[in-house]
Amino acid sequence: MLGQVLAYAVHGSFSWSLFGGVQLLGVLDQLFIVFANDFADREADAINPSPTVLSGGSRVIQEGKLAPEALRKAAWIMLAAMLVVALVLALIHQLWWLPVLVLGGAGLLWAYSFAPLRLSYRGHGELLQGVGVGMLLPVIGFYAQAGSFEALPWLGLLPCFLLGYVGNLLTSLPDYPGDRAASKRTYAVRHGQFDARRHALEMLAVAIGFGWLVVGGLPWWGVAMIIAVPLVPVLAAARMLGSADAGNRGECLRFVFLGAGAANLAMLTWMAAALVQSLVQSLGQSLV
């Protein structure tokens, strides 16, 4: 959605049919990721002593509700459906880069969860989520609506990358005991729970502080607004910095929700700022 709003703000055109197609791609991508990760993480999830609503898998394999092979097939079906949707949109709207971008996202998931790289276990899988969720998805949305990469705020993808990176870090915090038991080298396992939380808040603050790269040309008060609003949950999470270990389940989850809320608020304020800026410019041109 962020990428599509930025495209509208820059180019002034918007297609609801393309919006629907891109959002459908997003749903299929989400299902592909969930099914593939549940299959890839089935052994680690089986020894996770503290699964939560945010992490530890869906538990359908561990509870005997589905066979691993069913999830593997479902992941392939979702990937195939994504490619079909991308190809249809490419043929109708001449968006020839769209299938390439979709395949690129699938490649990032493969490198994250499956051999030979399997970076979610070997370490630094956060980089892949930063690139995939933080950068690739906004690029897909922008390209689909704009029909090109012209005027894409490339530097603005850096704060988006940080939000995707932190998203991976945050959702792994409740899984710390299980990840250690499974030798899964997540950020918290590599650096410790306290430093992982501290670094998450620091990176969120940096991403929010550089939101003016995402939406350029804002007045000083506009920049102040897109910084101040998403910083509120960051400051609230900072109060739990020293006590939100995975063993303190409720507080750990509250910390994660506040961090994720800050990231979503940042994107919402960027979208709102881009829309307001576009509206003001349109009104100014019509008055002239």
PDB file of C-alpha atoms in Angstrom:
ATOM      1  CA  MET A   1       0.000   0.000   0.000  1.00  0.00           C
ATOM      2  CA  LEU A   2       2.852   2.390   0.807  1.00  0.00           C
ATOM      3  CA  GLY A   3       4.401   1.908  -2.619  1.00  0.00           C
ATOM      4  CA  GLN A   4       1.080   2.489  -4.373  1.00  0.00           C
ATOM      5  CA  VAL A   5       0.376   5.664  -2.399  1.00  0.00           C
ATOM      6  CA  LEU A   6       3.846   7.012  -3.201  1.00  0.00           C
ATOM      7  CA  ALA A   7       3.256   6.295  -6.899  1.00  0.00           C
ATOM      8  CA  TYR A   8      -0.051   8.169  -6.802  1.00  0.00           C
ATOM      9  CA  ALA A   9       1.525  11.106  -4.993  1.00  0.00           C
ATOM     10  CA  VAL A  10       4.253  11.381  -7.635  1.00  0.00           C
ATOM     11  CA  HIS A  11       2.380  10.536 -10.838  1.00  0.00           C
ATOM     12  CA  GLY A  12      -1.165  11.588  -9.955  1.00  0.00           C
ATOM     13  CA  SER A  13      -2.890   8.504 -11.373  1.00  0.00           C
ATOM     14  CA  PHE A  14      -4.374   5.510  -9.601  1.00  0.00           C
ATOM     15  CA  SER A  15      -6.035   2.284 -10.778  1.00  0.00           C
ATOM     16  CA  TRP A  16      -8.383   0.473  -8.433  1.00  0.00           C
ATOM     17  CA  SER A  17      -8.144  -2.693 -10.527  1.00  0.00           C
ATOM     18  CA  LEU A  18      -4.358  -2.627 -10.162  1.00  0.00           C
ATOM     19  CA  PHE A  19      -4.792  -1.958  -6.457  1.00  0.00           C
ATOM     20  CA  GLY A  20      -6.910  -5.090  -6.182  1.00  0.00           C
ATOM     21  CA  GLY A  21      -4.392  -7.116  -8.172  1.00  0.00           C
ATOM     22  CA  VAL A  22      -1.469  -5.950  -6.057  1.00  0.00           C
ATOM     23  CA  GLN A  23      -3.318  -6.592  -2.801  1.00  0.00           C
ATOM     24  CA  LEU A  24      -4.185 -10.084  -4.067  1.00  0.00           C
ATOM     25  CA  LEU A  25      -0.482 -10.623  -4.694  1.00  0.00           C
ATOM     26  CA  GLY A  26       0.118  -9.541  -1.105  1.00  0.00           C
ATOM     27  CA  VAL A  27      -2.374 -12.066   0.277  1.00  0.00           C
ATOM     28  CA  LEU A  28      -0.923 -14.891  -1.807  1.00  0.00           C
ATOM     29  CA  ASP A  29       2.598 -13.885  -0.792  1.00  0.00           C
ATOM     30  CA  GLN A  30       1.618 -13.909   2.885  1.00  0.00           C
ATOM     31  CA  LEU A  31       0.157 -17.405   2.543  1.00  0.00           C
ATOM     32  CA  PHE A  32       3.212 -18.605   0.605  1.00  0.00           C
ATOM     33  CA  ILE A  33       5.512 -17.332   3.359  1.00  0.00           C
ATOM     34  CA  VAL A  34       3.441 -18.817   6.185  1.00  0.00           C
ATOM     35  CA  PHE A  35       3.067 -22.230   4.537  1.00  0.00           C
ATOM     36  CA  ALA A  36       6.719 -22.419   3.453  1.00  0.00           C
ATOM     37  CA  ASN A  37       8.063 -21.295   6.830  1.00  0.00           C
ATOM     38  CA  ASP A  38       5.837 -23.701   8.740  1.00  0.00           C
ATOM     39  CA  PHE A  39       7.189 -26.533   6.609  1.00  0.00           C
ATOM     40  CA  ALA A  40      10.822 -25.404   6.876  1.00  0.00           C
ATOM     41  CA  ASP A  41      10.628 -24.749  10.634  1.00  0.00           C
ATOM     42  CA  ARG A  42       8.647 -27.837  11.591  1.00  0.00           C
ATOM     43  CA  GLU A  43      11.477 -29.431  13.602  1.00  0.00           C
ATOM     44  CA  ALA A  44      12.422 -26.241  15.448  1.00  0.00           C
ATOM     45  CA  ASP A  45       8.771 -25.435  16.174  1.00  0.00           C
ATOM     46  CA  ALA A  46       8.307 -28.919  17.634  1.00  0.00           C
ATOM     47  CA  ILE A  47      10.824 -28.194  20.415  1.00  0.00           C
ATOM     48  CA  ASN A  48       9.735 -24.599  21.003  1.00  0.00           C
ATOM     49  CA  PRO A  49       8.473 -24.459  24.622  1.00  0.00           C
ATOM     50  CA  SER A  50       6.822 -21.052  24.310  1.00  0.00           C
ATOM     51  CA  PRO A  51       4.917 -20.498  21.030  1.00  0.00           C
ATOM     52  CA  THR A  52       2.858 -17.319  20.840  1.00  0.00           C
ATOM     53  CA  VAL A  53       0.319 -15.758  18.497  1.00  0.00           C
ATOM     54  CA  LEU A  54       3.251 -13.973  16.832  1.00  0.00           C
ATOM     55  CA  SER A  55       5.833 -16.714  16.587  1.00  0.00           C
ATOM     56  CA  GLY A  56       6.553 -20.399  16.838  1.00  0.00           C
ATOM     57  CA  GLY A  57       4.588 -21.343  13.737  1.00  0.00           C
ATOM     58  CA  SER A  58       0.903 -22.063  13.302  1.00  0.00           C
ATOM     59  CA  ARG A  59       1.324 -25.436  15.140  1.00  0.00           C
ATOM     60  CA  VAL A  60      -0.841 -27.292  12.612  1.00  0.00           C
ATOM     61  CA  ILE A  61       1.945 -29.831  12.007  1.00  0.00           C
ATOM     62  CA  GLN A  62       2.825 -30.180  15.692  1.00  0.00           C
ATOM     63  CA  GLU A  63      -0.838 -30.686  16.615  1.00  0.00           C
ATOM     64  CA  GLY A  64      -1.352 -33.251  13.852  1.00  0.00           C
ATOM     65  CA  LYS A  65      -3.897 -31.149  11.973  1.00  0.00           C
ATOM     66  CA  LEU A  66      -1.924 -31.185   8.713  1.00  0.00           C
ATOM     67  CA  ALA A  67       0.879 -33.297   7.333  1.00  0.00           C
ATOM     68  CA  PRO A  68       4.146 -31.499   6.434  1.00  0.00           C
ATOM     69  CA  GLU A  69       3.685 -32.530   2.807  1.00  0.00           C
ATOM     70  CA  ALA A  70       0.336 -30.723   2.689  1.00  0.00           C
ATOM     71  CA  LEU A  71       1.989 -27.443   3.687  1.00  0.00           C
ATOM     72  CA  ARG A  72       4.796 -27.968   1.192  1.00  0.00           C
ATOM     73  CA  LYS A  73       2.258 -28.441  -1.610  1.00  0.00           C
ATOM     74  CA  ALA A  74       0.227 -25.450  -0.387  1.00  0.00           C
ATOM     75  CA  ALA A  75       3.333 -23.243  -0.534  1.00  0.00           C
ATOM     76  CA  TRP A  76       3.987 -24.272  -4.149  1.00  0.00           C
ATOM     77  CA  ILE A  77       0.334 -23.626  -5.039  1.00  0.00           C
ATOM     78  CA  MET A  78       0.493 -20.114  -3.552  1.00  0.00           C
ATOM     79  CA  LEU A  79       3.718 -19.383  -5.444  1.00  0.00           C
ATOM     80  CA  ALA A  80       2.154 -20.602  -8.687  1.00  0.00           C
ATOM     81  CA  ALA A  81      -0.937 -18.469  -8.036  1.00  0.00           C
ATOM     82  CA  MET A  82       1.269 -15.432  -7.424  1.00  0.00           C
ATOM     83  CA  LEU A  83       3.048 -15.950 -10.716  1.00  0.00           C
ATOM     84  CA  VAL A  84      -0.260 -16.348 -12.569  1.00  0.00           C
ATOM     85  CA  VAL A  85      -1.591 -13.083 -11.104  1.00  0.00           C
ATOM     86  CA  ALA A  86       1.696 -11.301 -11.865  1.00  0.00           C
ATOM     87  CA  LEU A  87       1.710 -12.578 -15.449  1.00  0.00           C
ATOM     88  CA  VAL A  88      -1.918 -11.554 -16.007  1.00  0.00           C
ATOM     89  CA  LEU A  89      -1.195  -8.051 -14.695  1.00  0.00           C
ATOM     90  CA  ALA A  90       1.947  -7.900 -16.829  1.00  0.00           C
ATOM     91  CA  LEU A  91       0.050  -8.869 -19.987  1.00  0.00           C
ATOM     92  CA  ILE A  92      -2.856  -6.501 -19.384  1.00  0.00           C
ATOM     93  CA  HIS A  93      -0.867  -3.489 -18.183  1.00  0.00           C
ATOM     94  CA  GLN A  94       2.577  -4.130 -19.732  1.00  0.00           C
ATOM     95  CA  LEU A  95       4.157  -4.541 -16.309  1.00  0.00           C
ATOM     96  CA  TRP A  96       6.912  -6.839 -17.497  1.00  0.00           C
ATOM     97  CA  TRP A  97       9.060  -6.449 -14.390  1.00  0.00           C
ATOM     98  CA  LEU A  98       6.255  -7.651 -12.105  1.00  0.00           C
ATOM     99  CA  PRO A  99       6.825 -11.432 -12.525  1.00  0.00           C
ATOM    100  CA  VAL A 100      10.560 -10.848 -12.077  1.00  0.00           C
ATOM    101  CA  LEU A 101       9.975  -8.992  -8.815  1.00  0.00           C
ATOM    102  CA  VAL A 102       7.635 -11.725  -7.576  1.00  0.00           C
ATOM    103  CA  LEU A 103      10.219 -14.394  -8.347  1.00  0.00           C
ATOM    104  CA  GLY A 104      12.828 -12.271  -6.576  1.00  0.00           C
ATOM    105  CA  GLY A 105      10.671 -12.268  -3.459  1.00  0.00           C
ATOM    106  CA  ALA A 106      10.292 -16.052  -3.645  1.00  0.00           C
ATOM    107  CA  GLY A 107      14.070 -16.340  -3.932  1.00  0.00           C
ATOM    108  CA  LEU A 108      14.517 -14.293  -0.766  1.00  0.00           C
ATOM    109  CA  LEU A 109      12.131 -16.605   1.092  1.00  0.00           C
ATOM    110  CA  TRP A 110      14.045 -19.629  -0.183  1.00  0.00           C
ATOM    111  CA  ALA A 111      17.351 -18.177   1.010  1.00  0.00           C
ATOM    112  CA  TYR A 112      15.748 -17.359   4.354  1.00  0.00           C
ATOM    113  CA  SER A 113      14.197 -20.733   5.173  1.00  0.00           C
ATOM    114  CA  PHE A 114      15.710 -23.447   2.986  1.00  0.00           C
ATOM    115  CA  ALA A 115      19.069 -25.048   2.230  1.00  0.00           C
ATOM    116  CA  PRO A 116      21.724 -24.333   1.207  1.00  0.00           C
ATOM    117  CA  LEU A 117      21.658 -20.789   2.676  1.00  0.00           C
ATOM    118  CA  ARG A 118      18.892 -21.041   5.288  1.00  0.00           C
ATOM    119  CA  LEU A 119      19.940 -17.733   6.802  1.00  0.00           C
ATOM    120  CA  SER A 120      17.157 -17.728   9.382  1.00  0.00           C
ATOM    121  CA  TYR A 121      19.136 -20.510  11.091  1.00  0.00           C
ATOM    122  CA  ARG A 122      22.685 -19.579  10.135  1.00  0.00           C
ATOM    123  CA  GLY A 123      22.142 -15.953  11.113  1.00  0.00           C
ATOM    124  CA  HIS A 124      21.363 -12.608   9.478  1.00  0.00           C
ATOM    125  CA  GLY A 125      18.011 -13.670   8.077  1.00  0.00           C
ATOM    126  CA  GLU A 126      16.883 -10.208   9.212  1.00  0.00           C
ATOM    127  CA  LEU A 127      18.708  -8.784   6.191  1.00  0.00           C
ATOM    128  CA  LEU A 128      16.522 -10.803   3.838  1.00  0.00           C
ATOM    129  CA  GLN A 129      13.322  -9.679   5.548  1.00  0.00           C
ATOM    130  CA  GLY A 130      14.550  -6.094   5.417  1.00  0.00           C
ATOM    131  CA  VAL A 131      15.110  -6.388   1.673  1.00  0.00           C
ATOM    132  CA  GLY A 132      11.957  -8.390   0.968  1.00  0.00           C
ATOM    133  CA  VAL A 133       9.325  -6.818   3.198  1.00  0.00           C
ATOM    134  CA  GLY A 134      10.918  -3.412   3.636  1.00  0.00           C
ATOM    135  CA  MET A 135      12.096  -2.721   0.097  1.00  0.00           C
ATOM    136  CA  LEU A 136      10.759  -5.198  -2.465  1.00  0.00           C
ATOM    137  CA  LEU A 137       7.078  -4.951  -1.505  1.00  0.00           C
ATOM    138  CA  PRO A 138       6.943  -1.124  -1.720  1.00  0.00           C
ATOM    139  CA  VAL A 139       8.790  -1.304  -5.040  1.00  0.00           C
ATOM    140  CA  ILE A 140       6.192  -3.764  -6.363  1.00  0.00           C
ATOM    141  CA  GLY A 141       3.349  -1.475  -5.293  1.00  0.00           C
ATOM    142  CA  PHE A 142       5.014   1.614  -6.780  1.00  0.00           C
ATOM    143  CA  TYR A 143       5.901  -0.073 -10.065  1.00  0.00           C
ATOM    144  CA  ALA A 144       2.430  -1.568 -10.504  1.00  0.00           C
ATOM    145  CA  GLN A 145       0.688   1.809 -10.178  1.00  0.00           C
ATOM    146  CA  ALA A 146       3.326   3.926 -11.939  1.00  0.00           C
ATOM    147  CA  GLY A 147       4.162   1.470 -14.724  1.00  0.00           C
ATOM    148  CA  SER A 148       7.856   2.296 -14.270  1.00  0.00           C
ATOM    149  CA  PHE A 149      10.441   3.010 -11.594  1.00  0.00           C
ATOM    150  CA  GLU A 150      10.559   6.697 -12.508  1.00  0.00           C
ATOM    151  CA  ALA A 151      10.561   9.013  -9.443  1.00  0.00           C
ATOM    152  CA  LEU A 152      10.702   6.071  -7.033  1.00  0.00           C
ATOM    153  CA  PRO A 153      12.277   7.478  -3.826  1.00  0.00           C
ATOM    154  CA  TRP A 154      15.211   5.071  -3.758  1.00  0.00           C
ATOM    155  CA  LEU A 155      16.770   6.608  -0.649  1.00  0.00           C
ATOM    156  CA  GLY A 156      13.371   6.338   1.009  1.00  0.00           C
ATOM    157  CA  LEU A 157      13.701   2.565   0.810  1.00  0.00           C
ATOM    158  CA  LEU A 158      16.427   2.713   3.473  1.00  0.00           C
ATOM    159  CA  PRO A 159      14.019   3.552   6.346  1.00  0.00           C
ATOM    160  CA  CYS A 160      11.665   0.902   4.921  1.00  0.00           C
ATOM    161  CA  PHE A 161      14.516  -1.612   5.009  1.00  0.00           C
ATOM    162  CA  LEU A 162      15.069  -0.856   8.687  1.00  0.00           C
ATOM    163  CA  LEU A 163      11.381  -1.413   9.447  1.00  0.00           C
ATOM    164  CA  GLY A 164      11.486  -4.808   7.733  1.00  0.00           C
ATOM    165  CA  TYR A 165      14.710  -5.698   9.542  1.00  0.00           C
ATOM    166  CA  VAL A 166      13.275  -4.731  12.914  1.00  0.00           C
ATOM    167  CA  GLY A 167      10.075  -6.641  12.162  1.00  0.00           C
ATOM    168  CA  ASN A 168      12.058  -9.861  11.956  1.00  0.00           C
ATOM    169  CA  LEU A 169      13.952  -9.025  15.122  1.00  0.00           C
ATOM    170  CA  LEU A 170      10.802  -8.240  17.089  1.00  0.00           C
ATOM    171  CA  THR A 171       8.795 -11.329  16.169  1.00  0.00           C
ATOM    172  CA  SER A 172      11.714 -13.579  17.095  1.00  0.00           C
ATOM    173  CA  LEU A 173      11.925 -12.208  20.659  1.00  0.00           C
ATOM    174  CA  PRO A 174       9.207 -14.467  22.155  1.00  0.00           C
ATOM    175  CA  ASP A 175      10.891 -17.464  20.475  1.00  0.00           C
ATOM    176  CA  TYR A 176      14.224 -16.926  22.208  1.00  0.00           C
ATOM    177  CA  PRO A 177      14.160 -20.152  24.326  1.00  0.00           C
ATOM    178  CA  GLY A 178      13.054 -22.315  21.401  1.00  0.00           C
ATOM    179  CA  ASP A 179      15.514 -20.714  18.987  1.00  0.00           C
ATOM    180  CA  ARG A 180      18.406 -21.348  21.378  1.00  0.00           C
ATOM    181  CA  ALA A 181      17.318 -24.972  21.780  1.00  0.00           C
ATOM    182  CA  ALA A 182      17.137 -25.377  17.983  1.00  0.00           C
ATOM    183  CA  SER A 183      20.493 -23.607  17.417  1.00  0.00           C
ATOM    184  CA  LYS A 184      18.660 -20.983  15.384  1.00  0.00           C
ATOM    185  CA  ARG A 185      20.916 -17.920  15.292  1.00  0.00           C
ATOM    186  CA  THR A 186      18.333 -15.177  15.399  1.00  0.00           C
ATOM    187  CA  TYR A 187      19.307 -11.661  16.399  1.00  0.00           C
ATOM    188  CA  ALA A 188      18.325 -12.240  20.033  1.00  0.00           C
ATOM    189  CA  VAL A 189      20.290 -15.494  20.196  1.00  0.00           C
ATOM    190  CA  ARG A 190      23.377 -13.840  18.702  1.00  0.00           C
ATOM    191  CA  HIS A 191      23.271 -10.629  20.763  1.00  0.00           C
ATOM    192  CA  GLY A 192      21.162 -11.434  23.817  1.00  0.00           C
ATOM    193  CA  GLN A 193      17.601 -10.436  24.605  1.00  0.00           C
ATOM    194  CA  PHE A 194      18.307  -7.022  26.167  1.00  0.00           C
ATOM    195  CA  ASP A 195      20.576  -5.837  23.355  1.00  0.00           C
ATOM    196  CA  ALA A 196      18.118  -7.141  20.750  1.00  0.00           C
ATOM    197  CA  ARG A 197      15.338  -5.057  22.307  1.00  0.00           C
ATOM    198  CA  ARG A 198      17.579  -2.013  22.630  1.00  0.00           C
ATOM    199  CA  HIS A 199      18.789  -2.284  19.040  1.00  0.00           C
ATOM    200  CA  ALA A 200      15.212  -2.720  17.817  1.00  0.00           C
ATOM    201  CA  LEU A 201      14.130   0.539  19.433  1.00  0.00           C
ATOM    202  CA  GLU A 202      17.227   2.343  18.179  1.00  0.00           C
ATOM    203  CA  MET A 203      16.655   1.168  14.613  1.00  0.00           C
ATOM    204  CA  LEU A 204      12.979   2.093  14.808  1.00  0.00           C
ATOM    205  CA  ALA A 205      13.940   5.584  15.958  1.00  0.00           C
ATOM    206  CA  VAL A 206      16.431   5.942  13.093  1.00  0.00           C
ATOM    207  CA  ALA A 207      13.891   4.737  10.513  1.00  0.00           C
ATOM    208  CA  ILE A 208      11.248   7.112  11.852  1.00  0.00           C
ATOM    209  CA  GLY A 209      13.717   9.994  12.019  1.00  0.00           C
ATOM    210  CA  PHE A 210      14.597   9.544   8.354  1.00  0.00           C
ATOM    211  CA  GLY A 211      10.994   9.326   7.169  1.00  0.00           C
ATOM    212  CA  TRP A 212      11.552  12.576   5.230  1.00  0.00           C
ATOM    213  CA  LEU A 213      13.510  10.443   2.748  1.00  0.00           C
ATOM    214  CA  VAL A 214      10.318   8.514   1.987  1.00  0.00           C
ATOM    215  CA  VAL A 215       8.174  11.620   1.535  1.00  0.00           C
ATOM    216  CA  GLY A 216      10.368  14.436   0.300  1.00  0.00           C
ATOM    217  CA  GLY A 217       9.586  18.135   0.210  1.00  0.00           C
ATOM    218  CA  LEU A 218       7.579  18.297   3.432  1.00  0.00           C
ATOM    219  CA  PRO A 219       7.552  21.520   5.473  1.00  0.00           C
ATOM    220  CA  TRP A 220       9.227  21.421   8.877  1.00  0.00           C
ATOM    221  CA  TRP A 221       5.929  20.847  10.671  1.00  0.00           C
ATOM    222  CA  GLY A 222       5.127  17.946   8.348  1.00  0.00           C
ATOM    223  CA  VAL A 223       8.480  16.331   9.108  1.00  0.00           C
ATOM    224  CA  ALA A 224       7.831  16.885  12.819  1.00  0.00           C
ATOM    225  CA  MET A 225       4.464  15.124  12.559  1.00  0.00           C
ATOM    226  CA  ILE A 226       5.750  12.037  10.741  1.00  0.00           C
ATOM    227  CA  ILE A 227       8.440  11.718  13.405  1.00  0.00           C
ATOM    228  CA  ALA A 228       6.420  12.515  16.528  1.00  0.00           C
ATOM    229  CA  VAL A 229       3.414  10.248  15.942  1.00  0.00           C
ATOM    230  CA  PRO A 230       5.195   6.873  15.467  1.00  0.00           C
ATOM    231  CA  LEU A 231       7.709   7.676  18.216  1.00  0.00           C
ATOM    232  CA  VAL A 232       4.951   7.446  20.841  1.00  0.00           C
ATOM    233  CA  PRO A 233       4.821   3.605  20.927  1.00  0.00           C
ATOM    234  CA  VAL A 234       8.638   3.496  20.737  1.00  0.00           C
ATOM    235  CA  LEU A 235       8.827   5.554  23.931  1.00  0.00           C
ATOM    236  CA  ALA A 236       6.170   3.344  25.549  1.00  0.00           C
ATOM    237  CA  ALA A 237       8.171   0.221  24.640  1.00  0.00           C
ATOM    238  CA  ALA A 238      11.336   1.809  26.066  1.00  0.00           C
ATOM    239  CA  ARG A 239       9.762   1.642  29.532  1.00  0.00           C
ATOM    240  CA  MET A 240       9.870  -2.169  29.288  1.00  0.00           C
ATOM    241  CA  LEU A 241      13.384  -2.347  27.889  1.00  0.00           C
ATOM    242  CA  GLY A 242      14.898  -4.021  30.923  1.00  0.00           C
ATOM    243  CA  SER A 243      12.119  -6.474  31.757  1.00  0.00           C
ATOM    244  CA  ALA A 244      10.525  -7.782  28.528  1.00  0.00           C
ATOM    245  CA  ASP A 245      12.442 -11.068  28.344  1.00  0.00           C
ATOM    246  CA  ALA A 246      10.791 -14.085  26.721  1.00  0.00           C
ATOM    247  CA  GLY A 247      10.243 -15.575  30.173  1.00  0.00           C
ATOM    248  CA  ASN A 248       8.006 -12.625  31.007  1.00  0.00           C
ATOM    249  CA  ARG A 249       5.497 -13.605  28.331  1.00  0.00           C
ATOM    250  CA  GLY A 250       2.950 -10.826  28.690  1.00  0.00           C
ATOM    251  CA  GLU A 251       5.476  -8.011  28.802  1.00  0.00           C
ATOM    252  CA  CYS A 252       7.490  -9.502  25.943  1.00  0.00           C
ATOM    253  CA  LEU A 253       4.401  -9.581  23.743  1.00  0.00           C
ATOM    254  CA  ARG A 254       3.472  -6.027  24.705  1.00  0.00           C
ATOM    255  CA  PHE A 255       6.972  -4.897  23.737  1.00  0.00           C
ATOM    256  CA  VAL A 256       6.671  -6.639  20.369  1.00  0.00           C
ATOM    257  CA  PHE A 257       3.214  -5.177  19.683  1.00  0.00           C
ATOM    258  CA  LEU A 258       4.402  -1.673  20.548  1.00  0.00           C
ATOM    259  CA  GLY A 259       7.435  -1.996  18.277  1.00  0.00           C
ATOM    260  CA  ALA A 260       5.356  -3.375  15.426  1.00  0.00           C
ATOM    261  CA  GLY A 261       2.769  -0.665  16.056  1.00  0.00           C
ATOM    262  CA  ALA A 262       5.464   1.995  15.731  1.00  0.00           C
ATOM    263  CA  ALA A 263       6.546   0.563  12.371  1.00  0.00           C
ATOM    264  CA  ASN A 264       2.986   0.493  11.067  1.00  0.00           C
ATOM    265  CA  LEU A 265       2.308   3.990  12.362  1.00  0.00           C
ATOM    266  CA  ALA A 266       5.416   5.210  10.568  1.00  0.00           C
ATOM    267  CA  MET A 267       4.165   3.796   7.268  1.00  0.00           C
ATOM    268  CA  LEU A 268       0.664   5.173   7.852  1.00  0.00           C
ATOM    269  CA  THR A 269       2.014   8.659   8.574  1.00  0.00           C
ATOM    270  CA  TRP A 270       4.200   8.480   5.452  1.00  0.00           C
ATOM    271  CA  MET A 271       1.170   7.553   3.369  1.00  0.00           C
ATOM    272  CA  ALA A 272      -0.950  10.288   4.937  1.00  0.00           C
ATOM    273  CA  ALA A 273       1.786  12.869   4.415  1.00  0.00           C
ATOM    274  CA  ALA A 274       2.229  11.854   0.769  1.00  0.00           C
ATOM    275  CA  LEU A 275      -1.526  12.082   0.134  1.00  0.00           C
ATOM    276  CA  VAL A 276      -1.906  15.457   1.860  1.00  0.00           C
ATOM    277  CA  GLN A 277       1.117  16.831   0.012  1.00  0.00           C
ATOM    278  CA  SER A 278      -0.291  15.631  -3.308  1.00  0.00           C
ATOM    279  CA  LEU A 279      -3.702  17.151  -2.525  1.00  0.00           C
ATOM    280  CA  VAL A 280      -2.188  20.510  -1.560  1.00  0.00           C
ATOM    281  CA  GLN A 281      -0.120  20.595  -4.749  1.00  0.00           C
ATOM    282  CA  SER A 282      -3.181  19.745  -6.870  1.00  0.00           C
ATOM    283  CA  LEU A 283      -5.217  22.486  -5.209  1.00  0.00           C
ATOM    284  CA  GLY A 284      -2.411  24.967  -5.728  1.00  0.00           C
ATOM    285  CA  GLN A 285      -2.193  24.120  -9.418  1.00  0.00           C
ATOM    286  CA  SER A 286      -5.969  24.366  -9.885  1.00  0.00           C
ATOM    287  CA  LEU A 287      -6.025  27.787  -8.202  1.00  0.00           C
ATOM    288  CA  VAL A 288      -3.235  29.004 -10.461  1.00  0.00           C
TER     289      VAL A 288
END
